[in-house]
PDB file of C-alpha atoms in Angstrom:
ATOM      1  CA  MET A   1       0.000   0.000   0.000  1.00 80.00           C
ATOM      2  CA  GLU A   2       1.346   3.370  -0.965  1.00 87.00           C
ATOM      3  CA  LEU A   3       0.434   6.455   1.044  1.00 90.00           C
ATOM      4  CA  PRO A   4      -1.328   8.705   0.593  1.00 89.00           C
ATOM      5  CA  PHE A   5      -3.927   6.146  -0.484  1.00 91.00           C
ATOM      6  CA  ILE A   6      -6.714   7.735  -2.506  1.00 92.00           C
ATOM      7  CA  VAL A   7     -10.119   6.940  -1.000  1.00 92.00           C
ATOM      8  CA  VAL A   8     -12.274   9.315  -3.064  1.00 91.00           C
ATOM      9  CA  ASP A   9     -10.701  10.639  -6.252  1.00 90.00           C
ATOM     10  CA  GLN A  10     -11.613  13.973  -7.798  1.00 90.00           C
ATOM     11  CA  LEU A  11     -13.706  15.661  -5.121  1.00 92.00           C
ATOM     12  CA  THR A  12     -16.375  18.003  -6.373  1.00 91.00           C
ATOM     13  CA  PRO A  13     -16.009  21.669  -5.364  1.00 91.00           C
ATOM     14  CA  GLN A  14     -18.835  21.150  -2.827  1.00 93.00           C
ATOM     15  CA  GLN A  15     -17.114  18.080  -1.336  1.00 92.00           C
ATOM     16  CA  GLU A  16     -13.881  20.058  -0.999  1.00 91.00           C
ATOM     17  CA  ARG A  17     -15.728  22.925   0.751  1.00 90.00           C
ATOM     18  CA  ASP A  18     -17.435  20.391   3.055  1.00 90.00           C
ATOM     19  CA  TRP A  19     -14.053  18.888   3.928  1.00 89.00           C
ATOM     20  CA  HIS A  20     -12.628  22.281   4.907  1.00 87.00           C
ATOM     21  CA  THR A  21     -15.799  23.240   6.807  1.00 86.00           C
ATOM     22  CA  PHE A  22     -16.050  20.093   8.906  1.00 85.00           C
ATOM     23  CA  PHE A  23     -12.537  18.656   9.100  1.00 84.00           C
ATOM     24  CA  GLY A  24     -10.576  21.903   8.940  1.00 73.00           C
ATOM     25  CA  THR A  25     -12.417  23.522  11.836  1.00 66.00           C
ATOM     26  CA  GLU A  26      -9.952  25.032  14.282  1.00 67.00           C
ATOM     27  CA  GLY A  27     -10.852  24.728  17.938  1.00 66.00           C
ATOM     28  CA  ALA A  28     -12.846  21.533  17.382  1.00 70.00           C
ATOM     29  CA  ASP A  29     -13.342  19.191  20.331  1.00 76.00           C
ATOM     30  CA  ARG A  30     -11.000  16.657  18.674  1.00 78.00           C
ATOM     31  CA  PRO A  31      -8.932  16.306  15.511  1.00 79.00           C
ATOM     32  CA  ARG A  32     -11.686  15.574  13.009  1.00 86.00           C
ATOM     33  CA  ASP A  33      -9.380  14.122  10.372  1.00 90.00           C
ATOM     34  CA  ILE A  34      -8.700  11.084  12.595  1.00 90.00           C
ATOM     35  CA  GLU A  35     -10.851   7.954  12.752  1.00 91.00           C
ATOM     36  CA  GLU A  36     -10.132   5.756  15.764  1.00 93.00           C
ATOM     37  CA  GLY A  37     -11.700   2.698  17.322  1.00 95.00           C
ATOM     38  CA  ILE A  38     -11.069  -0.130  19.762  1.00 95.00           C
ATOM     39  CA  TRP A  39     -12.570  -3.605  19.890  1.00 94.00           C
ATOM     40  CA  ARG A  40     -11.870  -6.099  22.638  1.00 89.00           C
ATOM     41  CA  ARG A  41     -13.045  -9.535  23.644  1.00 87.00           C
ATOM     42  CA  THR A  42     -12.049 -10.994  26.984  1.00 83.00           C
ATOM     43  CA  GLN A  43     -12.783 -14.236  28.760  1.00 80.00           C
ATOM     44  CA  GLU A  44     -13.436 -13.371  32.379  1.00 75.00           C
ATOM     45  CA  GLN A  45     -15.945 -14.231  35.047  1.00 71.00           C
ATOM     46  CA  ALA A  46     -17.470 -10.737  34.998  1.00 76.00           C
ATOM     47  CA  THR A  47     -18.543 -11.195  31.347  1.00 74.00           C
ATOM     48  CA  ALA A  48     -19.346 -14.918  31.469  1.00 74.00           C
ATOM     49  CA  ALA A  49     -22.807 -14.502  29.920  1.00 78.00           C
ATOM     50  CA  GLN A  50     -21.343 -12.797  26.822  1.00 76.00           C
ATOM     51  CA  SER A  51     -17.909 -14.440  26.636  1.00 71.00           C
ATOM     52  CA  HIS A  52     -18.735 -18.057  27.572  1.00 75.00           C
ATOM     53  CA  TRP A  53     -16.024 -17.897  30.206  1.00 75.00           C
ATOM     54  CA  ARG A  54     -14.949 -21.076  31.973  1.00 80.00           C
ATOM     55  CA  PRO A  55     -12.798 -21.230  35.121  1.00 78.00           C
ATOM     56  CA  GLY A  56      -9.118 -20.881  34.232  1.00 80.00           C
ATOM     57  CA  ASP A  57      -9.830 -19.249  30.862  1.00 85.00           C
ATOM     58  CA  ALA A  58      -8.263 -15.824  30.274  1.00 86.00           C
ATOM     59  CA  ARG A  59      -8.167 -15.563  26.479  1.00 90.00           C
ATOM     60  CA  ARG A  60      -8.113 -11.994  25.263  1.00 92.00           C
ATOM     61  CA  ARG A  61      -8.165 -10.197  21.900  1.00 94.00           C
ATOM     62  CA  MET A  62      -7.936  -6.506  21.191  1.00 96.00           C
ATOM     63  CA  VAL A  63      -7.848  -4.444  18.016  1.00 97.00           C
ATOM     64  CA  HIS A  64      -7.072  -0.727  18.009  1.00 97.00           C
ATOM     65  CA  TYR A  65      -6.985   1.338  14.831  1.00 97.00           C
ATOM     66  CA  ARG A  66      -6.257   4.973  14.097  1.00 96.00           C
ATOM     67  CA  TYR A  67      -6.426   6.413  10.586  1.00 94.00           C
ATOM     68  CA  ARG A  68      -5.689   9.995   9.555  1.00 93.00           C
ATOM     69  CA  TYR A  69      -7.247  11.392   6.403  1.00 93.00           C
ATOM     70  CA  GLY A  70      -6.459  14.507   4.372  1.00 91.00           C
ATOM     71  CA  LEU A  71      -6.656  16.051   0.955  1.00 92.00           C
ATOM     72  CA  ALA A  72      -4.147  14.944  -1.665  1.00 91.00           C
ATOM     73  CA  THR A  73      -3.179  16.688  -4.861  1.00 85.00           C
ATOM     74  CA  THR A  74      -3.987  14.774  -8.027  1.00 78.00           C
ATOM     75  CA  THR A  75      -3.811  15.717 -11.686  1.00 77.00           C
ATOM     76  CA  GLY A  76      -7.379  17.061 -11.486  1.00 79.00           C
ATOM     77  CA  ALA A  77      -9.414  18.068  -8.451  1.00 85.00           C
ATOM     78  CA  PRO A  78      -8.174  17.290  -4.935  1.00 92.00           C
ATOM     79  CA  ALA A  79      -8.796  13.785  -3.614  1.00 93.00           C
ATOM     80  CA  LEU A  80      -9.636  12.449  -0.163  1.00 93.00           C
ATOM     81  CA  ALA A  81      -6.753  10.256   0.981  1.00 93.00           C
ATOM     82  CA  LEU A  82      -5.668   8.049   3.841  1.00 94.00           C
ATOM     83  CA  ARG A  83      -2.462   9.737   4.980  1.00 92.00           C
ATOM     84  CA  GLN A  84      -1.507   7.860   8.151  1.00 94.00           C
ATOM     85  CA  PHE A  85      -2.257   4.299   9.260  1.00 95.00           C
ATOM     86  CA  TYR A  86      -2.016   2.541  12.626  1.00 97.00           C
ATOM     87  CA  LEU A  87      -3.386  -0.880  13.533  1.00 97.00           C
ATOM     88  CA  TYR A  88      -2.631  -2.838  16.700  1.00 97.00           C
ATOM     89  CA  HIS A  89      -3.760  -6.398  17.346  1.00 97.00           C
ATOM     90  CA  HIS A  90      -3.158  -8.204  20.644  1.00 97.00           C
ATOM     91  CA  ALA A  91      -4.038 -11.768  21.576  1.00 96.00           C
ATOM     92  CA  ALA A  92      -3.440 -13.735  24.780  1.00 96.00           C
ATOM     93  CA  ALA A  93      -4.236 -17.455  24.996  1.00 95.00           C
ATOM     94  CA  PRO A  94      -2.630 -20.784  25.833  1.00 96.00           C
ATOM     95  CA  ALA A  95       0.847 -20.884  24.266  1.00 96.00           C
ATOM     96  CA  GLU A  96       0.008 -23.519  21.654  1.00 96.00           C
ATOM     97  CA  GLU A  97      -2.936 -21.428  20.375  1.00 96.00           C
ATOM     98  CA  ILE A  98      -0.747 -18.326  20.205  1.00 97.00           C
ATOM     99  CA  GLY A  99       1.927 -20.350  18.402  1.00 96.00           C
ATOM    100  CA  ALA A 100      -0.630 -21.394  15.781  1.00 97.00           C
ATOM    101  CA  HIS A 101      -1.870 -17.799  15.534  1.00 96.00           C
ATOM    102  CA  TRP A 102       1.717 -16.585  15.060  1.00 96.00           C
ATOM    103  CA  GLU A 103       2.233 -19.102  12.232  1.00 96.00           C
ATOM    104  CA  THR A 104      -0.968 -17.852  10.568  1.00 96.00           C
ATOM    105  CA  VAL A 105       0.269 -14.239  10.823  1.00 96.00           C
ATOM    106  CA  ARG A 106       3.718 -15.143   9.407  1.00 95.00           C
ATOM    107  CA  THR A 107       2.164 -17.097   6.544  1.00 96.00           C
ATOM    108  CA  ALA A 108      -0.179 -14.187   5.745  1.00 96.00           C
ATOM    109  CA  LEU A 109       2.736 -11.740   5.719  1.00 97.00           C
ATOM    110  CA  ARG A 110       4.824 -13.959   3.419  1.00 95.00           C
ATOM    111  CA  THR A 111       2.003 -14.794   0.998  1.00 97.00           C
ATOM    112  CA  GLY A 112       0.749 -11.198   1.088  1.00 96.00           C
ATOM    113  CA  GLY A 113       3.961  -9.861  -0.374  1.00 96.00           C
ATOM    114  CA  TRP A 114       5.475  -8.468   2.821  1.00 97.00           C
ATOM    115  CA  LYS A 115       9.288  -8.546   3.026  1.00 97.00           C
ATOM    116  CA  PRO A 116      11.279  -9.113   6.242  1.00 95.00           C
ATOM    117  CA  GLU A 117      13.242  -6.020   7.252  1.00 94.00           C
ATOM    118  CA  ASP A 118      14.915  -4.934  10.518  1.00 90.00           C
ATOM    119  CA  GLY A 119      12.923  -7.250  12.788  1.00 89.00           C
ATOM    120  CA  GLY A 120       9.621  -6.447  11.102  1.00 94.00           C
ATOM    121  CA  TRP A 121       7.930  -6.770   7.736  1.00 96.00           C
ATOM    122  CA  VAL A 122       7.515  -4.086   5.059  1.00 97.00           C
ATOM    123  CA  ARG A 123       5.118  -3.720   2.171  1.00 96.00           C
ATOM    124  CA  GLY A 124       4.998  -0.423   0.325  1.00 95.00           C
ATOM    125  CA  ASP A 125       4.573   2.356   2.882  1.00 94.00           C
ATOM    126  CA  LEU A 126       3.466  -0.004   5.675  1.00 96.00           C
ATOM    127  CA  ARG A 127       5.530  -1.681   8.375  1.00 97.00           C
ATOM    128  CA  ALA A 128       4.326  -4.676  10.425  1.00 97.00           C
ATOM    129  CA  THR A 129       6.022  -5.426  13.721  1.00 95.00           C
ATOM    130  CA  PRO A 130       4.933  -8.683  15.373  1.00 96.00           C
ATOM    131  CA  THR A 131       6.029  -9.462  18.931  1.00 95.00           C
ATOM    132  CA  LEU A 132       5.588 -12.925  20.377  1.00 95.00           C
ATOM    133  CA  ARG A 133       6.119 -13.230  24.130  1.00 92.00           C
ATOM    134  CA  SER A 134       5.410 -15.588  26.946  1.00 88.00           C
ATOM    135  CA  ALA A 135       3.046 -14.189  29.553  1.00 75.00           C
ATOM    136  CA  PRO A 136       2.886 -11.887  31.352  1.00 86.00           C
ATOM    137  CA  HIS A 137       2.605  -9.007  28.905  1.00 92.00           C
ATOM    138  CA  PRO A 138       4.335  -5.802  30.114  1.00 93.00           C
ATOM    139  CA  GLU A 139       0.912  -4.105  30.299  1.00 94.00           C
ATOM    140  CA  ASP A 140      -0.367  -6.956  32.500  1.00 93.00           C
ATOM    141  CA  ILE A 141       2.556  -6.378  34.841  1.00 93.00           C
ATOM    142  CA  ARG A 142       1.815  -2.643  34.925  1.00 93.00           C
ATOM    143  CA  ALA A 143      -1.870  -3.309  35.735  1.00 93.00           C
ATOM    144  CA  ARG A 144      -1.090  -6.159  38.160  1.00 93.00           C
ATOM    145  CA  ARG A 145      -3.124  -8.579  36.032  1.00 90.00           C
ATOM    146  CA  THR A 146      -2.164 -12.226  35.842  1.00 89.00           C
ATOM    147  CA  LEU A 147      -2.661 -14.772  33.103  1.00 91.00           C
ATOM    148  CA  PRO A 148      -2.792 -18.508  33.725  1.00 92.00           C
ATOM    149  CA  SER A 149       0.395 -20.541  33.560  1.00 93.00           C
ATOM    150  CA  GLY A 150       1.229 -21.618  30.015  1.00 95.00           C
ATOM    151  CA  TYR A 151      -0.255 -18.549  28.334  1.00 95.00           C
ATOM    152  CA  ALA A 152       1.520 -16.473  25.699  1.00 96.00           C
ATOM    153  CA  CYS A 153       0.806 -13.188  23.951  1.00 97.00           C
ATOM    154  CA  LEU A 154       1.127 -11.958  20.384  1.00 97.00           C
ATOM    155  CA  ASP A 155       1.145  -8.278  19.448  1.00 97.00           C
ATOM    156  CA  VAL A 156       1.093  -7.146  15.823  1.00 97.00           C
ATOM    157  CA  GLN A 157       1.476  -3.451  15.084  1.00 97.00           C
ATOM    158  CA  ILE A 158       1.106  -2.119  11.544  1.00 97.00           C
ATOM    159  CA  THR A 159       1.953   1.509  10.872  1.00 97.00           C
ATOM    160  CA  SER A 160       2.562   3.769   7.946  1.00 95.00           C
ATOM    161  CA  SER A 161       6.299   4.195   7.348  1.00 89.00           C
ATOM    162  CA  GLY A 162       7.841   6.766   9.621  1.00 88.00           C
ATOM    163  CA  TYR A 163       4.837   6.946  11.954  1.00 92.00           C
ATOM    164  CA  VAL A 164       5.633   6.199  15.567  1.00 92.00           C
ATOM    165  CA  PRO A 165       2.440   6.146  17.613  1.00 94.00           C
ATOM    166  CA  PRO A 166       2.810   8.243  20.768  1.00 93.00           C
ATOM    167  CA  PRO A 167       2.656   6.446  24.127  1.00 94.00           C
ATOM    168  CA  ALA A 168      -0.906   7.678  24.758  1.00 93.00           C
ATOM    169  CA  THR A 169      -2.074   6.023  21.532  1.00 94.00           C
ATOM    170  CA  ARG A 170      -0.254   2.760  22.282  1.00 94.00           C
ATOM    171  CA  ARG A 171      -1.691   2.625  25.805  1.00 94.00           C
ATOM    172  CA  ARG A 172      -5.299   3.425  24.838  1.00 94.00           C
ATOM    173  CA  PRO A 173      -6.524  -0.189  24.316  1.00 95.00           C
ATOM    174  CA  TRP A 174      -4.979  -1.175  27.635  1.00 94.00           C
ATOM    175  CA  GLN A 175      -6.727   1.689  29.399  1.00 93.00           C
ATOM    176  CA  VAL A 176     -10.022   0.538  27.897  1.00 92.00           C
ATOM    177  CA  LEU A 177      -9.268  -3.008  29.058  1.00 90.00           C
ATOM    178  CA  ALA A 178      -8.683  -1.728  32.606  1.00 86.00           C
TER     179      ALA A 178
END
């Protein structure tokens, strides 16, 4: 994927005015050119009715994304483009499940045209950085959470080249989990 990635090519003059009116508003309550979301699924006694929790089960999955949009110059009218990309996926489960998940991720990277580079994987303007670790996760230690013996964790972060998410962004899914 090359950035900026054109989402809507050749905006009409009205669409361009709407962009500046809504997304270019100074003093807005938040940066309006950013789309962000978090999804999590945990296995814990408190959510047993929704998660089908069983004693000793502490599986966990989280996805956090943050996209930044902007206008891009094209040969004609301006275009709406994805300018910055951040995706974080975390999973915790028994080590053999995480090992199988890790193999699925590695296979997807290889078959998807990603190339190994400096401890991560690169494709176009994107960089994937997977981290496989035995439990506990550093964020579990910080929050004084424990995982059962034999658990492992896999983190996969994908960012646009050169983008380093600030600590507040990286911590956000863990704050939601808490």
